[in-house]
């Protein structure tokens, strides 16, 4: 009987349960866990494809020192020695850890303990600084603690759900489908989407507010003033459980609809609709994510939202409350153990001497950090200017994801000692490491994660770690022992770490801290293996709590929440040299810097190359056509080249470029090179959604498309983007023809032998070149080159790599780049879960499937995670319009 393991998904903060099955032949399959309370069996496209990402390509299998393989003892001895010597010569603040929301809580805990309690510095920060720090800061200002008050069920119980700065349909798709199902069951449930773009999430919106970038504080201050002026303040709740309402109302100012329309970019009609809906609906949930957090005013945005809920008492009760949607699978767990530079473990405050003393006594720590450390942007600035001389980076890729990414790369290149722990050997960051440590990955390591609703779940191993890879907590504990702290880091395994973490949460905790999981402080290995998902707090002897703060009990000293005065910043001055606002973010089927998702062919099929989404009016003014190559630039870093995607869903004056592509997958598209290191003054979170750029058509002399069974090695083009297919790779490129011509380049780049059959076509007048290379009956490569973006049926061409081509006549027809009239062409993939293309959906509509549901019944498209349903709806509508013309 094949073994099955209950574990948790390693992607977003929804925290879906997964059942992994290992067959007798070793093959892995996954499905959603029907008993997990986050997802009840549903998985998104990324979660459904997890088994496809478990290959060994690119895995780091042994420690490396200066690019040479070595053993663990030599590598760990060197790390301990260099950190110890650096601290001795330059002090504890000369070293740093940069960690990740991809780590398990146990990894995070050991890293935080080693740095803050034993090295004696708080220079440990995390890539969660880039996604959730403003929510943390807003929670702490208002509630006195970093506590999410509600739970997922609240979205299903609410009568109004406000989604602001969240493309939930693509970034938290399983939770989005819970909302879709709730709305279908209760059509009276209203949804408001606040976003400058009309994203896929707006598919279910009763009201879409295309707010001006960074207009959120003005919008929610306007709502706050409206609530006061229409007597919607809950005077009982405010009087018993809050402080600061008067000052906050003064800061918000009187409601001036003309000024508010100017500040938000919204019409008076839209503003009044939203204000009336919120004011008249008691059961309101406001969900917010990166569009709120990733801003120079992110913390103020969060508090502007919290103010509206505190003023109305709509918090902590079923169907009510503010809800921060966490970006990463364990950003919450990292926050619980103090993974941020300005926090201590167990939600204690590093600036509080009582808390520092408490943690120091619990850890028996010799050198407790006495002040906050450097936050992410500050940390890499300190690497650049030489203050930090040794840095250890774990499970993240800051050379791609940090603002001013080129400066981060240069800083690490000049740092005297860089350690990187990762699964993959050749990330943009790993290439700069003096020491590379092989980390165990999903399916290989054991620990816990905490999702957006404070639910702690187990990640369990079901595969052996390859080579000599080990979990991150082990790397850290071994270095701690080698630095002379053996007793403090003598862990038998992750269960012992979790028990210590739980015990610290309850240590001298008389209710002042809501984070308390003391019920698990004595857990043993068997109990840890069997641990079921639970929500904190769960003190010893008490059941877990699903909601908090309905009756006050805020962690502020006096028990009262703070209604925080916030003021809207003035609208930015237009810059003629950089007239567009650049918004960066995620796409549906990829994750972070694609070290995992790029391994799956079907996850790359929907969107295979980076793009710049631009409004057609702006594109026309710049002479840009759909699929043109465009140059996006400003003074912050190297210009990038991406494909133009014209869309009326994009607001005029703004562009959107996804953040996933790297030096491995599209080196000219590292978009965070263009984002200035401007941060929120409270949270330190960078403004990744608000850079100023210019966009211009790039006049490449040739454009090309290649499918190949191998992986091309030499890519001498101004722009290229590579993606996995089921039987090889696909490459988009633009630039100039390589020296020696196309056939010579193709042979050298792919290492093709001279005995392979080649079919070629060239048109000197148009500049078109087409080459087919066959290895027996198999297509080894198909190259299509033209002076404009190549009109090839890309998915069809990629599919030919997996087929036999014995018929000479049929083989020669491949040179057309599209199937014959009697052959199917599914077109660009829309549904990644079932590999359903746009042409198949349009054909189903023409055949009588006149709704998204009917298409699902016919083709299965949209019936798994549902994140493609908005796109299917647009195809249905467009096909109907064409038929009516």
Coordinates of C-alpha atoms in Angstrom, one line a residue, residues 118-650:
X118 CA 24.1 34.2 22.0
X119 CA 25.8 36.4 19.4
X120 CA 24.2 39.4 21.1
X121 CA 22.9 41.3 18.1
X122 CA 19.5 41.9 16.7
X123 CA 20.8 41.9 13.1
X124 CA 18.4 39.2 12.0
X125 CA 15.7 40.2 9.6
X126 CA 13.6 38.3 7.0
X127 CA 12.1 38.6 3.6
X128 CA 8.8 39.0 5.5
X129 CA 10.0 42.6 5.9
X130 CA 9.1 42.9 2.2
X131 CA 5.5 41.7 2.6
X132 CA 4.1 41.9 6.1
X133 CA 6.1 44.3 8.2
X134 CA 3.5 47.1 7.9
X135 CA 0.8 44.8 9.1
X136 CA 2.9 43.9 12.1
X137 CA 3.6 47.6 12.9
X138 CA -0.1 48.5 12.5
X139 CA -1.2 45.7 14.7
X140 CA 1.3 46.6 17.4
X141 CA 0.4 50.3 17.3
X142 CA -3.4 49.5 17.6
X143 CA -3.6 46.3 19.6
X144 CA -0.3 46.3 21.4
X145 CA 0.6 43.0 19.8
X146 CA 0.9 41.5 16.3
X147 CA -2.4 39.7 16.4
X148 CA -4.8 38.9 13.6
X149 CA -8.2 39.0 15.4
X150 CA -10.4 36.9 13.1
X151 CA -10.5 33.7 11.1
X152 CA -11.3 32.5 7.6
X153 CA -14.8 31.6 8.5
X154 CA -15.5 35.3 9.0
X155 CA -15.3 35.8 5.2
X156 CA -18.2 33.3 4.9
X157 CA -20.2 34.8 7.7
X158 CA -19.8 38.5 6.7
X159 CA -22.5 40.5 4.8
X160 CA -19.8 42.7 3.3
X161 CA -16.2 41.8 2.4
X162 CA -13.8 44.6 1.5
X163 CA -10.7 43.4 -0.4
X164 CA -8.1 46.2 -0.5
X165 CA -4.6 45.8 -2.0
X166 CA -5.3 42.1 -2.5
X167 CA -5.5 40.2 -5.7
X168 CA -6.9 37.3 -3.7
X169 CA -8.0 35.3 -6.8
X170 CA -4.4 34.9 -7.9
X171 CA -2.4 35.3 -4.6
X172 CA -4.7 33.4 -2.1
X173 CA -6.9 31.4 -4.6
X174 CA -8.2 28.8 -2.2
X175 CA -9.4 31.4 0.3
X176 CA -10.9 33.4 -2.7
X177 CA -12.9 30.3 -3.7
X178 CA -14.3 30.0 -0.2
X179 CA -15.5 33.6 -0.6
X180 CA -16.9 32.8 -4.1
X181 CA -18.8 29.8 -2.7
X182 CA -20.1 31.9 0.2
X183 CA -21.4 34.6 -2.2
X184 CA -23.0 31.9 -4.4
X185 CA -24.8 30.5 -1.4
X186 CA -25.8 33.9 -0.1
X187 CA -26.2 36.4 -3.0
X188 CA -26.8 39.2 -0.5
X189 CA -23.1 39.0 0.5
X190 CA -21.5 42.1 -1.0
X191 CA -17.9 42.3 -2.1
X192 CA -16.0 45.6 -2.7
X193 CA -12.5 45.4 -4.4
X194 CA -10.2 48.4 -3.9
X195 CA -7.3 48.2 -6.4
X196 CA -5.8 50.5 -9.0
X197 CA -6.0 47.5 -11.4
X198 CA -9.1 45.6 -12.3
X199 CA -7.6 42.3 -11.3
X200 CA -9.1 38.8 -11.5
X201 CA -10.4 39.3 -8.0
X202 CA -12.8 42.0 -9.3
X203 CA -14.7 39.2 -11.1
X204 CA -16.9 38.8 -8.0
X205 CA -17.0 42.5 -7.0
X206 CA -20.3 44.3 -6.6
X207 CA -18.2 47.5 -6.5
X208 CA -14.7 48.1 -7.8
X209 CA -12.8 51.2 -6.6
X210 CA -9.8 51.9 -8.8
X211 CA -8.1 54.0 -6.2
X212 CA -5.1 56.1 -7.0
X213 CA -1.8 54.4 -6.0
X214 CA -1.2 55.2 -2.3
X215 CA -4.7 56.8 -2.0
X216 CA -5.7 54.3 0.6
X217 CA -5.1 56.4 3.7
X218 CA -7.2 59.2 2.2
X219 CA -10.0 56.7 1.3
X220 CA -10.2 55.1 4.8
X221 CA -9.8 58.4 6.6
X222 CA -12.8 59.6 4.5
X223 CA -14.7 56.5 5.5
X224 CA -13.7 57.1 9.2
X225 CA -15.0 60.7 9.0
X226 CA -18.2 59.5 7.3
X227 CA -18.8 57.0 10.1
X228 CA -18.5 59.7 12.7
X229 CA -20.7 62.2 10.8
X230 CA -23.4 59.7 10.3
X231 CA -23.4 58.5 14.0
X232 CA -22.1 55.0 13.2
X233 CA -19.5 55.1 16.0
X234 CA -20.1 52.3 18.6
X235 CA -19.9 54.5 21.6
X236 CA -20.1 51.6 24.1
X237 CA -17.2 49.7 22.5
X238 CA -15.1 52.8 22.0
X239 CA -15.7 54.0 25.6
X240 CA -14.8 50.7 27.2
X241 CA -12.1 49.3 24.9
X242 CA -10.3 52.1 23.0
X243 CA -8.4 55.3 23.4
X244 CA -7.5 58.1 21.0
X245 CA -10.7 58.4 18.9
X246 CA -10.8 62.2 19.1
X247 CA -7.3 62.7 18.0
X248 CA -7.7 60.3 15.2
X249 CA -10.8 62.1 14.0
X250 CA -9.0 65.4 14.1
X251 CA -6.2 63.9 12.0
X252 CA -8.7 62.5 9.5
X253 CA -10.3 65.9 9.1
X254 CA -13.9 66.7 8.1
X255 CA -15.3 64.9 5.1
X256 CA -14.7 66.9 2.0
X257 CA -15.9 64.9 -1.0
X258 CA -14.3 67.2 -3.6
X259 CA -10.8 66.9 -1.9
X260 CA -11.3 63.2 -1.3
X261 CA -12.2 62.5 -4.9
X262 CA -9.0 64.4 -5.9
X263 CA -6.9 62.4 -3.3
X264 CA -8.2 59.0 -4.2
X265 CA -8.9 59.4 -7.9
X266 CA -12.5 58.1 -7.3
X267 CA -15.7 59.7 -8.3
X268 CA -18.1 61.1 -5.6
X269 CA -20.6 58.5 -6.7
X270 CA -18.2 55.5 -6.0
X271 CA -17.1 57.0 -2.7
X272 CA -20.7 57.5 -1.5
X273 CA -21.6 53.9 -2.5
X274 CA -18.7 52.5 -0.6
X275 CA -19.3 54.6 2.5
X276 CA -23.0 53.8 2.6
X277 CA -22.3 50.0 2.2
X278 CA -19.7 50.0 5.0
X279 CA -21.8 52.2 7.4
X280 CA -25.0 50.3 7.0
X281 CA -23.6 46.8 7.2
X282 CA -22.6 45.5 10.7
X283 CA -20.9 42.3 9.6
X284 CA -18.0 43.6 7.7
X285 CA -14.6 42.0 7.1
X286 CA -11.8 44.1 5.5
X287 CA -9.0 42.0 4.0
X288 CA -5.7 43.6 3.0
X289 CA -2.4 42.4 1.7
X290 CA 0.6 43.7 -0.3
X291 CA -1.1 46.6 -2.0
X292 CA -1.6 48.1 1.5
X293 CA 1.7 46.8 3.1
X294 CA 4.2 47.5 0.3
X295 CA 4.1 51.3 0.6
X296 CA 6.0 54.1 2.1
X297 CA 2.7 54.7 4.1
X298 CA 1.9 51.1 4.7
X299 CA 1.6 51.2 8.4
X300 CA -0.7 54.3 8.2
X301 CA -2.8 52.4 5.7
X302 CA -3.2 49.5 8.1
X303 CA -4.1 51.8 11.0
X304 CA -6.6 53.7 8.8
X305 CA -8.3 50.4 8.2
X306 CA -8.1 49.3 11.8
X307 CA -9.5 52.7 13.0
X308 CA -12.8 52.1 11.0
X309 CA -13.2 48.6 12.7
X310 CA -12.3 49.8 16.2
X311 CA -14.6 52.8 15.9
X312 CA -17.6 50.7 15.0
X313 CA -16.7 47.8 17.3
X314 CA -16.6 45.4 14.3
X315 CA -13.8 43.3 15.5
X316 CA -13.5 39.8 16.9
X317 CA -17.1 38.8 16.4
X318 CA -18.3 36.3 13.7
X319 CA -18.3 37.9 10.3
X320 CA -16.5 41.1 11.5
X321 CA -13.0 42.4 11.6
X322 CA -9.8 43.5 9.8
X323 CA -7.9 40.6 8.3
X324 CA -4.3 40.7 7.2
X325 CA -3.7 38.2 4.4
X326 CA -0.2 36.8 4.9
X327 CA 1.9 36.4 1.8
X328 CA 4.2 33.5 2.7
X329 CA 3.6 30.1 4.3
X330 CA 5.3 30.9 7.5
X331 CA 5.7 34.7 7.8
X332 CA 3.4 34.4 10.8
X333 CA 5.5 31.7 12.4
X334 CA 8.6 33.9 11.9
X335 CA 6.8 36.8 13.6
X336 CA 5.9 34.5 16.6
X337 CA 9.6 33.7 17.2
X338 CA 10.9 37.2 16.7
X339 CA 12.3 36.8 13.3
X340 CA 12.1 40.5 12.6
X341 CA 15.0 42.7 13.7
X342 CA 12.8 44.8 15.9
X343 CA 11.0 42.0 17.8
X344 CA 11.8 39.4 20.4
X345 CA 10.6 35.8 20.6
X346 CA 7.0 35.0 21.6
X347 CA 5.7 38.4 20.6
X348 CA 7.8 40.2 23.1
X349 CA 9.3 43.6 22.4
X350 CA 13.1 44.1 22.1
X351 CA 12.8 47.7 23.3
X352 CA 11.2 46.5 26.6
X353 CA 13.9 45.7 29.2
X354 CA 11.5 43.5 31.2
X355 CA 10.9 41.4 28.1
X356 CA 14.7 41.3 27.3
X357 CA 15.4 40.1 30.8
X358 CA 12.7 37.5 30.6
X359 CA 13.9 36.0 27.4
X360 CA 17.5 36.1 28.5
X361 CA 16.7 34.1 31.7
X362 CA 14.6 31.6 29.8
X363 CA 17.4 31.0 27.2
X364 CA 20.2 31.3 29.8
X365 CA 21.7 33.6 27.1
X366 CA 25.1 35.2 27.7
X367 CA 24.8 38.2 25.4
X368 CA 21.2 39.4 24.9
X369 CA 20.7 42.0 22.1
X370 CA 19.9 45.3 23.8
X371 CA 18.4 47.3 20.9
X372 CA 16.6 46.6 17.6
X373 CA 18.8 45.4 14.7
X374 CA 19.0 46.5 11.1
X375 CA 15.9 46.0 9.0
X376 CA 16.2 44.4 5.5
X377 CA 16.9 47.5 3.5
X378 CA 19.2 48.9 6.2
X379 CA 20.9 45.5 6.5
X380 CA 22.0 45.4 2.9
X381 CA 23.1 49.0 3.0
X382 CA 25.3 48.1 5.9
X383 CA 26.7 45.2 3.9
X384 CA 27.5 47.7 1.1
X385 CA 29.2 50.2 3.3
X386 CA 31.2 47.6 5.2
X387 CA 29.5 47.8 8.6
X388 CA 28.3 44.2 8.1
X389 CA 31.3 41.9 7.3
X390 CA 29.7 38.5 7.5
X391 CA 26.1 37.6 6.5
X392 CA 24.2 34.3 6.4
X393 CA 21.2 34.2 4.0
X394 CA 18.7 31.4 4.3
X395 CA 16.0 30.2 1.9
X396 CA 15.6 33.5 0.1
X397 CA 17.0 35.3 -3.0
X398 CA 17.5 39.0 -2.1
X399 CA 19.5 39.7 -5.3
X400 CA 16.2 39.4 -7.1
X401 CA 13.6 40.4 -4.5
X402 CA 15.1 43.4 -2.7
X403 CA 14.6 46.9 -3.9
X404 CA 17.6 48.3 -5.8
X405 CA 18.5 44.7 -6.5
X406 CA 21.7 45.6 -8.4
X407 CA 23.1 47.4 -5.4
X408 CA 22.3 44.3 -3.3
X409 CA 24.2 42.1 -5.7
X410 CA 27.1 44.5 -5.6
X411 CA 27.0 44.6 -1.8
X412 CA 27.1 40.9 -1.5
X413 CA 29.9 40.6 -4.1
X414 CA 32.0 42.9 -2.0
X415 CA 31.2 41.4 1.4
X416 CA 34.1 39.5 3.0
X417 CA 32.0 36.5 4.0
X418 CA 28.7 35.3 2.6
X419 CA 27.0 32.1 3.6
X420 CA 23.9 30.9 1.8
X421 CA 21.6 28.0 2.9
X422 CA 19.4 26.9 0.0
X423 CA 18.0 23.9 -1.8
X424 CA 19.2 25.2 -5.2
X425 CA 22.9 25.6 -6.2
X426 CA 22.6 28.3 -8.8
X427 CA 20.2 31.1 -7.6
X428 CA 21.3 34.7 -8.3
X429 CA 22.2 34.9 -4.6
X430 CA 23.9 31.5 -4.2
X431 CA 26.4 32.5 -7.0
X432 CA 27.8 35.1 -4.6
X433 CA 28.3 32.8 -1.6
X434 CA 31.7 31.9 -0.1
X435 CA 30.0 28.9 1.6
X436 CA 26.9 27.1 0.3
X437 CA 25.0 24.8 2.7
X438 CA 22.5 22.3 1.2
X439 CA 19.1 22.6 2.8
X440 CA 16.3 20.0 3.0
X441 CA 13.2 21.1 1.2
X442 CA 9.5 20.6 1.2
X443 CA 8.7 16.9 1.6
X444 CA 12.1 16.3 3.3
X445 CA 12.0 18.4 6.4
X446 CA 9.8 18.4 9.5
X447 CA 8.4 21.3 11.4
X448 CA 5.5 23.7 11.8
X449 CA 4.0 26.7 10.0
X450 CA 1.4 29.3 11.0
X451 CA -1.1 30.6 8.4
X452 CA -3.0 33.9 8.2
X453 CA -5.7 32.9 10.7
X454 CA -3.1 32.0 13.4
X455 CA -3.5 28.2 12.7
X456 CA -0.3 26.2 13.4
X457 CA 0.0 23.1 11.2
X458 CA 2.7 20.4 10.7
X459 CA 4.9 20.0 7.7
X460 CA 5.9 16.4 7.6
X461 CA 8.6 14.6 5.6
X462 CA 7.7 11.9 3.1
X463 CA 11.0 11.8 1.1
X464 CA 14.6 11.3 2.1
X465 CA 16.8 14.4 1.8
X466 CA 19.0 14.1 -1.3
X467 CA 22.8 14.0 -1.0
X468 CA 23.8 15.3 2.5
X469 CA 21.2 18.0 2.7
X470 CA 20.0 18.8 6.2
X471 CA 17.3 21.1 7.7
X472 CA 18.1 24.7 8.4
X473 CA 17.7 24.3 12.2
X474 CA 20.4 21.7 12.1
X475 CA 22.8 24.0 10.2
X476 CA 22.2 26.7 12.8
X477 CA 22.5 24.5 15.8
X478 CA 25.7 23.0 14.6
X479 CA 27.2 26.4 14.1
X480 CA 26.0 27.5 17.5
X481 CA 27.7 24.5 19.1
X482 CA 30.9 25.2 17.2
X483 CA 30.8 28.8 18.5
X484 CA 30.9 27.5 22.0
X485 CA 27.2 27.3 22.9
X486 CA 26.7 23.5 22.9
X487 CA 24.2 23.2 25.7
X488 CA 21.8 25.8 24.3
X489 CA 21.7 24.2 20.9
X490 CA 21.7 20.5 21.7
X491 CA 18.4 19.7 20.1
X492 CA 17.4 16.1 19.4
X493 CA 15.0 17.2 16.7
X494 CA 12.3 19.7 15.7
X495 CA 9.9 18.4 18.4
X496 CA 12.3 19.6 21.1
X497 CA 12.6 23.0 19.5
X498 CA 8.8 23.4 19.2
X499 CA 8.4 22.4 22.8
X500 CA 10.9 25.1 23.9
X501 CA 9.2 27.6 21.6
X502 CA 5.8 26.8 23.3
X503 CA 7.3 26.9 26.7
X504 CA 8.7 30.4 26.1
X505 CA 5.3 31.6 24.9
X506 CA 3.9 30.7 28.3
X507 CA 6.9 31.8 30.4
X508 CA 5.8 34.5 32.9
X509 CA 2.8 35.2 30.7
X510 CA -0.1 36.3 32.8
X511 CA -2.2 37.2 29.8
X512 CA -0.2 40.2 28.8
X513 CA 0.7 38.4 25.5
X514 CA -2.0 36.8 23.4
X515 CA 0.6 34.5 21.8
X516 CA 0.5 31.6 24.2
X517 CA 0.7 28.0 23.1
X518 CA 1.8 26.7 26.5
X519 CA -0.6 23.7 26.1
X520 CA 2.2 22.2 23.9
X521 CA 5.2 23.0 26.1
X522 CA 5.7 19.4 27.2
X523 CA 5.0 17.8 23.8
X524 CA 7.2 14.8 23.0
X525 CA 8.2 13.4 19.6
X526 CA 5.1 11.2 19.3
X527 CA 2.8 14.0 20.2
X528 CA 4.6 16.3 17.7
X529 CA 4.2 13.7 14.9
X530 CA 0.5 13.5 15.6
X531 CA -0.1 17.2 16.2
X532 CA -3.3 18.4 14.5
X533 CA -3.8 21.9 13.2
X534 CA -4.8 24.4 15.9
X535 CA -5.2 28.1 16.3
X536 CA -3.4 30.1 18.9
X537 CA -3.7 31.2 21.6
X538 CA -3.9 27.9 23.4
X539 CA -2.6 28.3 26.9
X540 CA -2.2 25.3 29.1
X541 CA -5.6 23.9 30.1
X542 CA -7.5 26.1 27.7
X543 CA -9.0 25.4 24.2
X544 CA -7.7 27.4 21.3
X545 CA -9.5 30.7 20.4
X546 CA -10.8 31.3 16.9
X547 CA -11.4 35.1 17.4
X548 CA -9.9 37.8 19.7
X549 CA -10.8 41.3 21.0
X550 CA -14.6 41.1 20.8
X551 CA -14.6 42.1 24.5
X552 CA -11.4 44.1 24.5
X553 CA -8.4 42.6 26.2
X554 CA -5.9 44.4 24.0
X555 CA -2.2 44.0 24.8
X556 CA -1.5 47.7 25.4
X557 CA -1.0 47.8 29.2
X558 CA -4.4 49.3 29.9
X559 CA -6.3 46.8 27.8
X560 CA -7.5 49.5 25.4
X561 CA -6.8 49.5 21.7
X562 CA -5.3 52.7 20.2
X563 CA -7.2 54.5 17.5
X564 CA -4.2 55.9 15.8
X565 CA -4.1 59.3 14.1
X566 CA -3.0 59.0 10.5
X567 CA -2.9 61.7 7.8
X568 CA -3.0 61.2 4.0
X569 CA 0.2 62.1 2.2
X570 CA -0.2 64.6 -0.7
X571 CA -0.5 63.2 -4.2
X572 CA 3.0 62.8 -5.8
X573 CA 4.2 65.4 -8.3
X574 CA 4.2 64.1 -11.8
X575 CA 7.6 63.4 -13.3
X576 CA 7.9 63.9 -17.0
X577 CA 11.0 61.8 -17.2
X578 CA 9.3 58.9 -15.5
X579 CA 5.6 59.4 -16.1
X580 CA 4.3 55.9 -15.0
X581 CA 3.7 54.4 -11.6
X582 CA 5.3 51.0 -11.5
X583 CA 3.4 48.3 -9.6
X584 CA 5.1 45.0 -9.0
X585 CA 3.6 41.7 -7.7
X586 CA 2.8 38.1 -8.3
X587 CA 1.1 36.2 -11.1
X588 CA -1.3 33.3 -10.8
X589 CA 0.9 30.3 -11.2
X590 CA 4.3 31.3 -10.1
X591 CA 5.8 32.0 -6.7
X592 CA 8.6 34.4 -5.5
X593 CA 11.7 33.9 -7.7
X594 CA 10.5 30.6 -9.2
X595 CA 13.2 28.3 -7.8
X596 CA 10.3 25.8 -7.2
X597 CA 7.5 26.7 -9.6
X598 CA 9.8 27.0 -12.7
X599 CA 10.3 23.3 -12.4
X600 CA 6.7 22.6 -13.4
X601 CA 5.9 22.9 -17.1
X602 CA 2.2 23.5 -16.5
X603 CA 2.8 26.3 -14.1
X604 CA 4.8 28.1 -16.8
X605 CA 2.2 27.4 -19.5
X606 CA -0.2 30.2 -18.6
X607 CA 2.4 33.0 -18.6
X608 CA 5.8 31.9 -19.8
X609 CA 7.6 35.2 -19.9
X610 CA 7.7 38.6 -18.0
X611 CA 5.5 41.4 -19.2
X612 CA 4.5 45.0 -18.7
X613 CA 0.8 45.4 -18.4
X614 CA -0.1 48.9 -19.8
X615 CA -3.3 50.6 -20.7
X616 CA -4.0 50.7 -24.5
X617 CA -4.3 54.5 -24.4
X618 CA -0.8 54.8 -22.8
X619 CA 0.5 52.3 -25.2
X620 CA -0.8 54.1 -28.3
X621 CA 0.8 57.4 -27.1
X622 CA 4.1 55.6 -26.8
X623 CA 3.9 53.8 -30.1
X624 CA 3.7 50.4 -28.3
X625 CA 1.7 47.5 -29.8
X626 CA 0.6 44.3 -28.0
X627 CA 3.6 41.8 -27.6
X628 CA 6.2 44.5 -28.5
X629 CA 9.3 44.4 -26.5
X630 CA 9.5 47.4 -24.1
X631 CA 12.2 49.0 -22.1
X632 CA 11.2 50.0 -18.6
X633 CA 13.7 52.4 -17.0
X634 CA 14.4 55.0 -14.3
X635 CA 17.5 56.3 -12.5
X636 CA 17.4 53.6 -9.7
X637 CA 19.0 50.7 -11.6
X638 CA 19.5 48.9 -14.8
X639 CA 16.7 49.2 -17.3
X640 CA 14.7 46.0 -17.9
X641 CA 13.2 44.5 -21.1
X642 CA 9.8 42.8 -21.0
X643 CA 6.9 42.0 -23.3
X644 CA 4.1 44.6 -23.6
X645 CA 0.6 43.4 -22.5
X646 CA -2.1 45.9 -23.4
X647 CA -5.0 45.7 -21.1
X648 CA -7.9 48.0 -20.1
X649 CA -7.8 46.4 -16.7
X650 CA -4.7 48.5 -16.0

